[in-house]
Coordinates of C-alpha atoms in Angstrom, one line a residue:
Chain A
M580 CA 13.9 -29.9 0.8
S581 CA 13.8 -30.3 4.6
H582 CA 16.9 -28.1 4.8
A583 CA 15.3 -25.2 2.9
P584 CA 15.0 -22.1 5.0
V585 CA 11.5 -21.0 5.8
I586 CA 11.0 -17.5 4.6
G587 CA 7.8 -15.6 5.2
V588 CA 6.3 -12.8 3.2
L589 CA 4.5 -10.1 5.2
A590 CA 1.0 -10.5 3.7
L591 CA -0.9 -7.5 5.0
Q592 CA -1.0 -5.9 1.6
G593 CA 1.0 -5.7 -1.6
D594 CA 2.6 -8.0 -4.2
V595 CA 2.8 -11.0 -1.9
R596 CA 2.3 -13.7 -4.5
E597 CA 5.2 -12.6 -6.7
H598 CA 7.6 -12.8 -3.7
L599 CA 6.3 -16.2 -2.7
A600 CA 7.0 -17.5 -6.2
A601 CA 10.4 -15.8 -6.4
L602 CA 11.5 -17.2 -3.0
A603 CA 10.3 -20.7 -3.9
A604 CA 12.2 -20.5 -7.2
A605 CA 15.3 -19.5 -5.2
G606 CA 15.1 -22.5 -3.0
A607 CA 13.2 -21.4 0.1
E608 CA 10.1 -22.7 1.7
A609 CA 7.9 -19.6 1.3
R610 CA 4.7 -18.8 3.3
E611 CA 2.5 -15.9 4.1
V612 CA 2.8 -14.1 7.5
R613 CA 0.0 -11.9 8.8
R614 CA 0.0 -12.7 12.5
P615 CA 2.6 -12.7 15.3
G616 CA 2.4 -16.4 15.7
E617 CA 3.2 -16.9 12.0
L618 CA 6.1 -14.5 12.3
A619 CA 7.6 -16.6 15.1
E620 CA 7.9 -19.7 12.8
V621 CA 10.0 -18.3 10.0
D622 CA 13.7 -18.0 9.6
G623 CA 13.5 -14.9 7.5
L624 CA 11.0 -12.4 6.2
V625 CA 10.3 -10.4 3.1
I626 CA 8.4 -7.1 3.3
P627 CA 6.8 -6.7 -0.1
G628 CA 6.0 -3.8 -2.3
G629 CA 2.7 -2.1 -1.6
E630 CA 1.5 1.0 0.1
S631 CA 3.9 1.7 3.0
T632 CA 1.2 3.8 4.9
T633 CA -1.3 0.9 4.6
I634 CA 1.2 -1.8 5.6
S635 CA 2.5 0.2 8.5
K636 CA -1.0 0.9 9.8
L637 CA -2.1 -2.7 9.5
A638 CA 1.1 -4.0 11.2
V639 CA 0.5 -1.8 14.2
L640 CA -3.2 -2.6 14.3
F641 CA -2.8 -6.3 14.3
G642 CA 0.2 -6.5 16.7
V643 CA 2.8 -7.5 14.2
M644 CA 5.0 -4.3 14.4
E645 CA 6.5 -4.9 17.8
P646 CA 7.4 -8.6 17.4
L647 CA 8.8 -7.8 14.0
R648 CA 11.0 -5.0 15.4
A649 CA 12.2 -7.5 18.1
R650 CA 13.1 -10.2 15.6
V651 CA 14.9 -7.7 13.3
R652 CA 16.8 -6.5 16.4
D653 CA 17.7 -10.1 17.1
G654 CA 19.2 -10.5 13.6
M655 CA 16.4 -12.2 11.7
P656 CA 17.2 -11.8 8.0
V657 CA 14.8 -9.4 6.4
Y658 CA 14.4 -8.1 2.8
G659 CA 12.2 -5.2 1.8
T660 CA 11.3 -4.0 -1.7
C661 CA 10.0 -0.5 -2.4
A662 CA 7.4 -0.1 0.4
G663 CA 9.4 -2.8 2.2
M664 CA 12.5 -0.7 1.9
I665 CA 10.6 2.2 3.5
M666 CA 9.6 -0.1 6.4
L667 CA 13.2 -1.1 7.0
A668 CA 14.5 2.5 7.2
D669 CA 15.4 3.9 10.6
K670 CA 14.1 7.2 9.3
I671 CA 11.6 8.4 6.6
L672 CA 12.3 11.9 5.3
D673 CA 8.7 12.8 4.6
P674 CA 6.5 10.4 6.7
R675 CA 2.7 10.6 6.8
S676 CA 1.7 11.7 10.3
G677 CA 2.1 8.8 12.6
Q678 CA 3.7 6.5 10.0
E679 CA 5.9 4.0 11.8
T680 CA 8.7 1.8 10.4
V681 CA 10.2 -1.4 11.6
G682 CA 13.7 0.0 11.1
G683 CA 16.8 -2.1 11.0
I684 CA 18.8 -0.2 8.4
D685 CA 20.6 3.0 9.3
M686 CA 19.3 5.0 6.4
I687 CA 17.0 7.9 5.5
V688 CA 14.5 7.2 2.7
R689 CA 12.5 9.6 0.6
R690 CA 9.1 8.1 -0.4
N691 CA 8.0 8.3 -4.1
A692 CA 11.3 10.0 -4.7
F693 CA 11.5 9.0 -8.4
G694 CA 8.0 10.6 -9.0
R695 CA 4.5 9.5 -9.6
Q696 CA 3.4 6.6 -11.8
N697 CA 4.0 8.4 -15.1
E698 CA 7.7 8.6 -14.0
S699 CA 7.8 4.9 -13.1
F700 CA 10.5 3.2 -15.2
E701 CA 12.7 0.2 -15.9
A702 CA 16.5 0.4 -15.9
A703 CA 19.4 -1.9 -15.7
V704 CA 21.0 -1.9 -12.2
D705 CA 24.4 -3.3 -11.1
V706 CA 23.9 -4.8 -7.7
K707 CA 26.9 -5.7 -5.5
G708 CA 26.8 -9.3 -4.6
V709 CA 24.7 -10.3 -7.6
T710 CA 27.0 -11.8 -10.3
G711 CA 26.5 -11.8 -14.0
E712 CA 24.4 -9.3 -16.0
A713 CA 22.9 -6.2 -14.5
V714 CA 19.6 -6.7 -12.7
E715 CA 16.4 -5.5 -14.5
G716 CA 15.3 -2.8 -12.1
V717 CA 11.5 -2.1 -12.1
F718 CA 10.9 1.1 -10.3
I719 CA 7.3 1.9 -9.4
R720 CA 6.6 5.2 -7.6
A721 CA 9.8 4.2 -6.0
P722 CA 11.7 5.6 -3.0
W723 CA 15.4 6.3 -2.9
V724 CA 17.8 6.4 0.0
E725 CA 18.9 9.9 0.8
S726 CA 21.8 8.8 3.0
V727 CA 23.1 5.8 4.9
G728 CA 24.9 5.6 8.2
A729 CA 28.3 4.0 8.8
G730 CA 26.9 0.5 9.4
A731 CA 25.0 0.3 6.1
E732 CA 26.6 -0.8 2.8
V733 CA 25.4 0.7 -0.5
L734 CA 24.8 -2.1 -3.0
A735 CA 23.5 -0.2 -5.9
E736 CA 22.8 3.3 -7.3
H737 CA 20.8 4.6 -10.2
D738 CA 21.3 8.1 -11.6
G739 CA 23.3 9.1 -8.5
H740 CA 20.7 7.9 -6.0
I741 CA 21.1 4.9 -3.7
V742 CA 18.6 2.1 -4.6
A743 CA 19.9 -0.9 -2.8
V744 CA 21.4 -1.2 0.8
R745 CA 22.4 -3.9 3.2
Q746 CA 23.1 -3.7 6.9
G747 CA 24.0 -7.0 8.5
N748 CA 21.0 -9.4 7.8
A749 CA 18.8 -6.6 6.5
L750 CA 18.5 -6.0 2.7
A751 CA 16.5 -3.4 0.9
T752 CA 15.9 -2.4 -2.7
S753 CA 13.9 0.5 -4.2
F754 CA 13.0 -1.8 -7.2
H755 CA 11.0 -5.0 -7.6
P756 CA 13.1 -8.1 -8.6
E757 CA 9.9 -10.1 -7.8
L758 CA 8.3 -8.7 -11.0
T759 CA 11.0 -9.8 -13.4
G760 CA 11.4 -13.6 -13.2
D761 CA 15.1 -13.1 -12.4
H762 CA 15.5 -14.6 -8.9
R763 CA 19.2 -13.6 -8.2
V764 CA 18.4 -11.0 -5.6
H765 CA 16.0 -13.4 -3.9
A766 CA 18.7 -16.1 -4.1
L767 CA 21.1 -13.7 -2.3
F768 CA 18.5 -13.2 0.4
V769 CA 17.9 -17.0 0.7
D770 CA 21.6 -17.4 1.1
M771 CA 21.7 -14.8 3.9
T772 CA 18.9 -16.7 5.7
R773 CA 20.5 -20.0 5.2
A774 CA 23.9 -18.7 6.5
K775 CA 22.2 -17.2 9.6
R776 CA 20.4 -20.5 10.4
T777 CA 23.6 -22.5 9.9
A778 CA 25.5 -20.1 12.3
E779 CA 22.8 -20.5 14.9
S780 CA 22.8 -24.3 14.7
L781 CA 26.6 -24.5 15.4
Chain B
M1482 CA 8.2 -12.0 -17.6
S1483 CA 8.4 -11.7 -21.4
S1484 CA 9.9 -8.3 -21.9
T1485 CA 13.6 -7.7 -21.2
L1486 CA 15.6 -4.6 -21.2
S1487 CA 17.7 -4.0 -24.3
E1488 CA 21.4 -3.4 -23.6
N1489 CA 22.7 0.1 -23.1
Q1490 CA 19.4 1.7 -23.0
G1491 CA 18.3 4.5 -20.7
P1492 CA 15.3 4.3 -18.3
E1493 CA 12.1 3.3 -20.0
T1494 CA 8.8 4.6 -18.7
G1495 CA 5.3 3.4 -19.5
T1496 CA 6.2 -0.2 -20.1
A1497 CA 3.6 -3.0 -19.7
R1498 CA 5.6 -4.3 -16.7
V1499 CA 5.6 -0.9 -15.0
K1500 CA 1.9 -0.4 -15.6
R1501 CA 0.8 -3.9 -14.6
G1502 CA 3.3 -3.9 -11.8
M1503 CA 1.8 -0.8 -10.3
A1504 CA -1.5 -2.7 -9.9
E1505 CA 0.3 -5.6 -8.3
Q1506 CA 1.4 -3.2 -5.5
L1507 CA -2.3 -2.4 -4.8
K1508 CA -3.3 -6.0 -4.2
G1509 CA -5.0 -6.9 -0.9
G1510 CA -6.0 -3.3 -0.6
V1511 CA -9.0 -1.0 -0.8
I1512 CA -9.4 1.8 -3.3
M1513 CA -11.9 4.4 -2.2
D1514 CA -14.0 7.0 -4.1
V1515 CA -13.5 10.5 -2.7
V1516 CA -14.9 13.9 -3.8
T1517 CA -12.8 16.3 -1.6
P1518 CA -9.2 16.5 -0.3
E1519 CA -10.7 16.0 3.2
Q1520 CA -12.3 12.7 2.2
A1521 CA -9.0 11.7 0.6
K1522 CA -7.2 12.2 3.9
I1523 CA -9.8 10.2 5.7
A1524 CA -9.3 7.4 3.2
E1525 CA -5.6 7.5 3.5
D1526 CA -5.7 7.6 7.3
A1527 CA -8.0 4.6 7.2
G1528 CA -5.4 2.6 5.2
A1529 CA -6.7 2.9 1.6
V1530 CA -4.1 1.9 -0.9
A1531 CA -5.3 4.5 -3.4
V1532 CA -8.2 7.0 -3.9
M1533 CA -10.4 7.6 -6.9
A1534 CA -10.9 11.3 -7.3
L1535 CA -14.3 12.2 -8.7
E1536 CA -16.9 15.0 -8.5
R1537 CA -19.8 12.9 -7.5
V1538 CA -19.9 9.4 -6.1
P1539 CA -21.9 6.9 -8.2
A1540 CA -24.9 7.1 -5.9
D1541 CA -25.2 10.8 -6.5
I1542 CA -24.6 10.5 -10.3
R1543 CA -27.6 8.1 -10.2
K1544 CA -29.7 10.5 -8.3
D1545 CA -28.8 13.6 -10.2
G1546 CA -29.0 12.1 -13.7
G1547 CA -27.7 14.0 -16.7
V1548 CA -24.3 13.5 -18.4
A1549 CA -21.5 12.5 -16.0
R1550 CA -18.1 13.6 -17.2
M1551 CA -14.4 13.7 -16.1
S1552 CA -13.9 15.8 -12.9
D1553 CA -12.6 19.4 -12.8
P1554 CA -8.8 19.4 -13.0
D1555 CA -8.6 21.7 -9.9
M1556 CA -10.5 19.2 -7.9
I1557 CA -8.3 16.3 -9.0
E1558 CA -5.1 18.4 -8.3
G1559 CA -6.4 19.3 -4.9
I1560 CA -6.7 15.6 -4.0
I1561 CA -3.3 14.8 -5.5
G1562 CA -1.8 17.5 -3.3
A1563 CA -3.6 16.2 -0.2
V1564 CA -2.4 12.6 0.0
S1565 CA 0.8 10.6 -0.7
I1566 CA -1.1 7.4 -1.8
P1567 CA -1.8 6.9 -5.5
V1568 CA -4.7 8.9 -7.0
M1569 CA -6.9 7.5 -9.8
A1570 CA -9.5 9.4 -11.8
K1571 CA -12.2 8.5 -14.3
S1572 CA -12.6 9.2 -18.0
R1573 CA -15.7 8.5 -20.1
I1574 CA -15.5 5.3 -22.2
G1575 CA -13.9 6.2 -25.5
H1576 CA -13.1 9.8 -24.4
F1577 CA -9.4 9.6 -25.0
V1578 CA -9.0 13.4 -24.7
E1579 CA -10.3 13.3 -21.1
A1580 CA -7.7 10.5 -20.6
Q1581 CA -5.0 12.7 -22.1
V1582 CA -6.0 15.5 -19.7
L1583 CA -5.9 13.1 -16.8
Q1584 CA -2.4 11.9 -17.8
S1585 CA -1.2 15.5 -18.1
L1586 CA -2.5 16.1 -14.5
G1587 CA -0.2 13.3 -13.3
V1588 CA -2.9 10.9 -12.0
D1589 CA -1.5 7.5 -11.2
Y1590 CA -4.2 5.4 -12.9
I1591 CA -7.1 6.2 -15.3
D1592 CA -10.4 4.4 -14.9
E1593 CA -12.2 4.2 -18.2
S1594 CA -15.4 4.0 -16.5
E1595 CA -19.0 3.0 -17.2
V1596 CA -20.1 5.1 -14.2
L1597 CA -19.6 8.2 -16.5
T1598 CA -21.7 8.6 -19.6
P1599 CA -20.0 6.9 -22.5
A1600 CA -18.5 9.2 -25.2
D1601 CA -18.3 6.5 -27.9
E1602 CA -20.7 3.7 -28.3
V1603 CA -18.4 1.6 -30.5
N1604 CA -14.8 2.2 -29.4
H1605 CA -13.0 2.2 -26.1
S1606 CA -9.8 4.4 -25.8
D1607 CA -6.5 3.0 -27.2
K1608 CA -4.8 2.5 -23.8
W1609 CA -1.4 1.5 -25.3
A1610 CA -1.0 5.1 -26.4
F1611 CA -0.7 6.3 -22.8
T1612 CA 2.1 6.3 -20.2
T1613 CA -0.5 6.3 -17.4
P1614 CA -1.9 2.9 -16.8
F1615 CA -5.7 2.1 -17.2
V1616 CA -8.1 0.1 -15.2
C1617 CA -11.3 -1.0 -16.9
G1618 CA -14.5 -2.7 -15.8
A1619 CA -15.7 -6.1 -17.1
T1620 CA -18.8 -8.3 -16.6
N1621 CA -17.3 -11.4 -18.1
L1622 CA -14.0 -12.8 -19.4
G1623 CA -14.4 -11.8 -23.0
E1624 CA -14.9 -8.2 -22.0
A1625 CA -11.9 -8.3 -19.6
L1626 CA -9.7 -9.7 -22.4
R1627 CA -10.9 -7.1 -25.0
R1628 CA -10.0 -4.3 -22.5
I1629 CA -6.5 -5.9 -21.9
A1630 CA -6.1 -6.2 -25.7
E1631 CA -6.7 -2.4 -25.8
G1632 CA -4.0 -1.9 -23.2
A1633 CA -5.8 -2.1 -19.8
A1634 CA -3.2 -2.9 -17.1
M1635 CA -5.8 -3.8 -14.4
I1636 CA -9.4 -5.1 -14.5
R1637 CA -12.2 -4.7 -12.1
S1638 CA -15.4 -6.6 -12.2
K1639 CA -18.1 -4.0 -12.8
G1640 CA -20.9 -4.8 -10.3
E1641 CA -23.5 -2.1 -10.3
A1642 CA -22.0 1.1 -8.9
G1643 CA -24.0 3.4 -6.6
T1644 CA -26.4 0.8 -5.5
G1645 CA -24.8 -0.5 -2.2
N1646 CA -25.9 -3.9 -3.4
V1647 CA -23.2 -6.5 -3.9
V1648 CA -25.3 -8.9 -6.0
E1649 CA -24.0 -7.7 -9.4
A1650 CA -20.4 -7.6 -8.2
V1651 CA -20.7 -11.3 -7.2
R1652 CA -22.4 -12.2 -10.5
H1653 CA -19.6 -10.6 -12.6
L1654 CA -16.7 -11.9 -10.5
R1655 CA -18.1 -15.4 -10.5
Q1656 CA -18.7 -15.2 -14.2
I1657 CA -15.0 -14.2 -14.9
K1658 CA -13.6 -16.8 -12.5
N1659 CA -15.9 -19.6 -13.9
E1660 CA -14.9 -18.8 -17.5
I1661 CA -11.2 -18.9 -16.5
A1662 CA -11.7 -22.2 -14.8
R1663 CA -13.4 -23.6 -17.9
L1664 CA -10.5 -22.6 -20.1
R1665 CA -8.1 -24.5 -18.0
G1666 CA -9.6 -27.8 -19.2
F1667 CA -9.4 -26.9 -22.9
D1668 CA -6.9 -28.3 -25.3
N1669 CA -5.3 -26.3 -28.1
H1670 CA -8.0 -27.1 -30.6
E1671 CA -10.7 -25.9 -28.3
L1672 CA -8.9 -22.6 -27.4
Y1673 CA -9.3 -21.3 -31.0
A1674 CA -13.1 -21.8 -30.7
A1675 CA -13.1 -20.3 -27.2
A1676 CA -11.3 -17.2 -28.5
K1677 CA -14.0 -16.8 -31.1
E1678 CA -16.7 -17.3 -28.6
L1679 CA -15.2 -14.9 -26.2
R1680 CA -14.5 -12.4 -29.0
A1681 CA -11.0 -12.0 -27.6
P1682 CA -7.5 -12.4 -29.1
Y1683 CA -6.3 -16.1 -29.2
E1684 CA -3.0 -15.2 -27.6
L1685 CA -4.7 -13.7 -24.6
V1686 CA -7.1 -16.6 -24.3
K1687 CA -4.2 -19.1 -24.4
E1688 CA -2.3 -17.1 -21.8
V1689 CA -5.3 -17.1 -19.4
A1690 CA -5.7 -20.9 -20.0
E1691 CA -2.0 -21.4 -19.0
L1692 CA -1.9 -19.0 -16.1
G1693 CA -5.3 -19.9 -14.7
K1694 CA -5.8 -16.2 -14.1
L1695 CA -5.9 -12.9 -16.0
P1696 CA -2.5 -11.6 -17.0
V1697 CA -3.3 -8.4 -15.0
V1698 CA -4.6 -7.8 -11.5
L1699 CA -8.3 -8.4 -10.9
F1700 CA -10.2 -6.2 -8.4
S1701 CA -13.9 -6.1 -7.6
A1702 CA -16.1 -3.0 -7.8
G1703 CA -19.7 -1.9 -7.7
G1704 CA -21.8 -2.4 -4.7
V1705 CA -19.5 -3.1 -1.8
A1706 CA -20.9 -1.4 1.3
T1707 CA -19.8 -3.5 4.4
P1708 CA -16.6 -5.2 5.7
A1709 CA -18.3 -8.6 5.0
D1710 CA -19.0 -7.5 1.4
A1711 CA -15.3 -6.7 0.9
A1712 CA -14.3 -10.1 2.4
L1713 CA -16.9 -11.9 0.3
M1714 CA -15.4 -10.5 -2.9
R1715 CA -11.9 -11.5 -1.7
Q1716 CA -13.0 -15.0 -0.9
L1717 CA -14.5 -15.2 -4.4
G1718 CA -11.1 -14.4 -5.8
A1719 CA -10.9 -10.6 -6.2
E1720 CA -7.3 -9.4 -5.4
G1721 CA -8.7 -6.2 -3.8
V1722 CA -11.8 -4.0 -3.8
F1723 CA -13.0 -0.7 -5.0
V1724 CA -15.5 1.0 -2.7
G1725 CA -17.4 3.8 -4.2
S1726 CA -20.5 5.3 -2.5
G1727 CA -20.4 2.7 0.3
I1728 CA -18.0 4.7 2.5
F1729 CA -18.9 8.4 2.2
K1730 CA -22.6 7.7 1.9
S1731 CA -22.6 6.0 5.3
G1732 CA -23.1 7.3 8.8
D1733 CA -19.4 7.2 10.0
P1734 CA -17.1 7.2 6.9
A1735 CA -13.8 7.1 8.8
K1736 CA -14.8 4.1 10.9
R1737 CA -16.4 2.2 8.0
A1738 CA -13.4 2.9 5.8
A1739 CA -11.0 1.5 8.4
A1740 CA -13.3 -1.5 9.0
I1741 CA -13.4 -2.4 5.3
V1742 CA -9.6 -2.2 5.1
K1743 CA -9.3 -4.7 8.0
A1744 CA -11.8 -7.1 6.5
T1745 CA -10.1 -6.9 3.1
T1746 CA -6.7 -8.0 4.6
F1747 CA -8.2 -10.7 6.9
Y1748 CA -10.9 -11.7 4.5
D1749 CA -10.6 -15.3 5.6
D1750 CA -10.9 -14.6 9.3
P1751 CA -14.6 -14.3 10.4
K1752 CA -13.6 -13.2 13.9
I1753 CA -11.8 -10.2 12.6
I1754 CA -14.5 -9.4 10.1
A1755 CA -17.1 -9.6 13.0
D1756 CA -15.0 -7.2 15.1
A1757 CA -14.6 -4.9 12.1
S1758 CA -18.4 -5.0 11.6
R1759 CA -19.4 -3.8 15.1
N1760 CA -21.0 -0.4 15.6
L1761 CA -20.3 1.1 12.2
G1762 CA -23.4 3.2 12.2
E1763 CA -25.7 3.4 9.3
A1764 CA -24.7 1.7 6.0
M1765 CA -25.6 3.5 2.8
V1766 CA -29.2 2.9 1.8
G1767 CA -29.1 0.3 -0.9
I1768 CA -31.0 -0.1 -4.2
N1769 CA -32.5 -3.4 -5.2
C1770 CA -30.9 -4.2 -8.6
D1771 CA -33.9 -6.1 -9.9
T1772 CA -36.0 -2.9 -9.7
L1773 CA -33.4 -1.0 -11.7
P1774 CA -34.5 -0.4 -15.3
E1775 CA -32.1 -1.8 -17.9
T1776 CA -31.4 1.8 -19.1
E1777 CA -30.1 2.7 -15.6
R1778 CA -27.7 -0.2 -15.3
Y1779 CA -24.2 1.1 -15.7
A1780 CA -22.8 -2.4 -16.2
N1781 CA -24.5 -2.4 -19.6
R1782 CA -22.2 0.4 -20.7
G1783 CA -19.1 -0.9 -22.5
W1784 CA -18.9 -4.1 -24.5

């Protein structure tokens, strides 16, 4: 497994363990990232589900935000689910005061757009780039994407709302593949990370 | 991982995966008791992952005595309107109508809580009947599994709320973790006897033995007052912490709240915990649990 890409999971808060398990199952060497030094050692990064206000605050407080922005600008593959999607948005429609994002995807997201917990739901989602059956989408107080810029590609919609987006090496989903045991979306991200590393070593 | 979506079916709400998955998103975080919208904002600004809306914090319930009930809907809605993070609220044990009311208000999680005065001394609420997920307290593995059997989607060790004393939280979390570790070594024959001994369904006992953990998220509650307390519970295996009276009964709530959040994330880094612990002002005045009469121990409520 010496050729497995090393993929970190931003472990400030959220469903870190599920992502670590999904990445390992999809063929990556997965590890937690909480500090700038740990960020420097990974080929790619997952920003998990959690509370976007909490993750954003802790990322700024512990000096991870700036190095993370720099690496995403440099093309490090990055995948965000739910709160992670919010973190990758260039713009939040309704941010809490002072809520910062990493950015990387030219999109505007609306937080908790699908409603509160009582409205949280599961639905089948067809995701471009994922072959076979539809993905089981688990949406928990989930955001949706209001609009994307020219550089961003819409990978999936639910009920007329954008729920999966890719721009270059940045991938984001409103839903949580890490909660389902179906690792195809993580496999897509591992492939993105492997391709980027291969391109760099040429 | 067991449930799958049936073909050609519309969106499904209130599934076990959606309820349990919600708690997975709270992991590594701090859930804070608040009694006003202003406190809720302070908690959110400090980095809380959720707030628990209630009329009185446990320390005041203890002091005031009398019957403690679900909070006023106006007060809960005021807090829901003030913050964007999830809002939880408490119902009395077995008071499923309070739970119905809380669900209708749109709270994100219901805590069927021993901190309020129990409404039923035999039965807890049937939590499968709700779309809103439930968190319940437990002092040991059997109690945790009985609550999960009733539909709880998250467990918190009970501790002793409103004391500012972490000793009972440690006792209950250690108890749960030890009992899980013990199950790991059991073979199939022994698991049947273990289920009987734990007074819990065999299927759940078997699942815990295989997973080496509860099938739902496990937080700690009841007595956390300092950043080091929060980090202690994390090192002992809690996936996050509830802080009740510890924050808003202290000298500088905003600072203490932010410090507890930091220590919960970097629970294994004593330097960061040390920095977070500096100049926090006065901690809440604690109560020694060994001087608490049995009748005043909330952890004895629920079974």
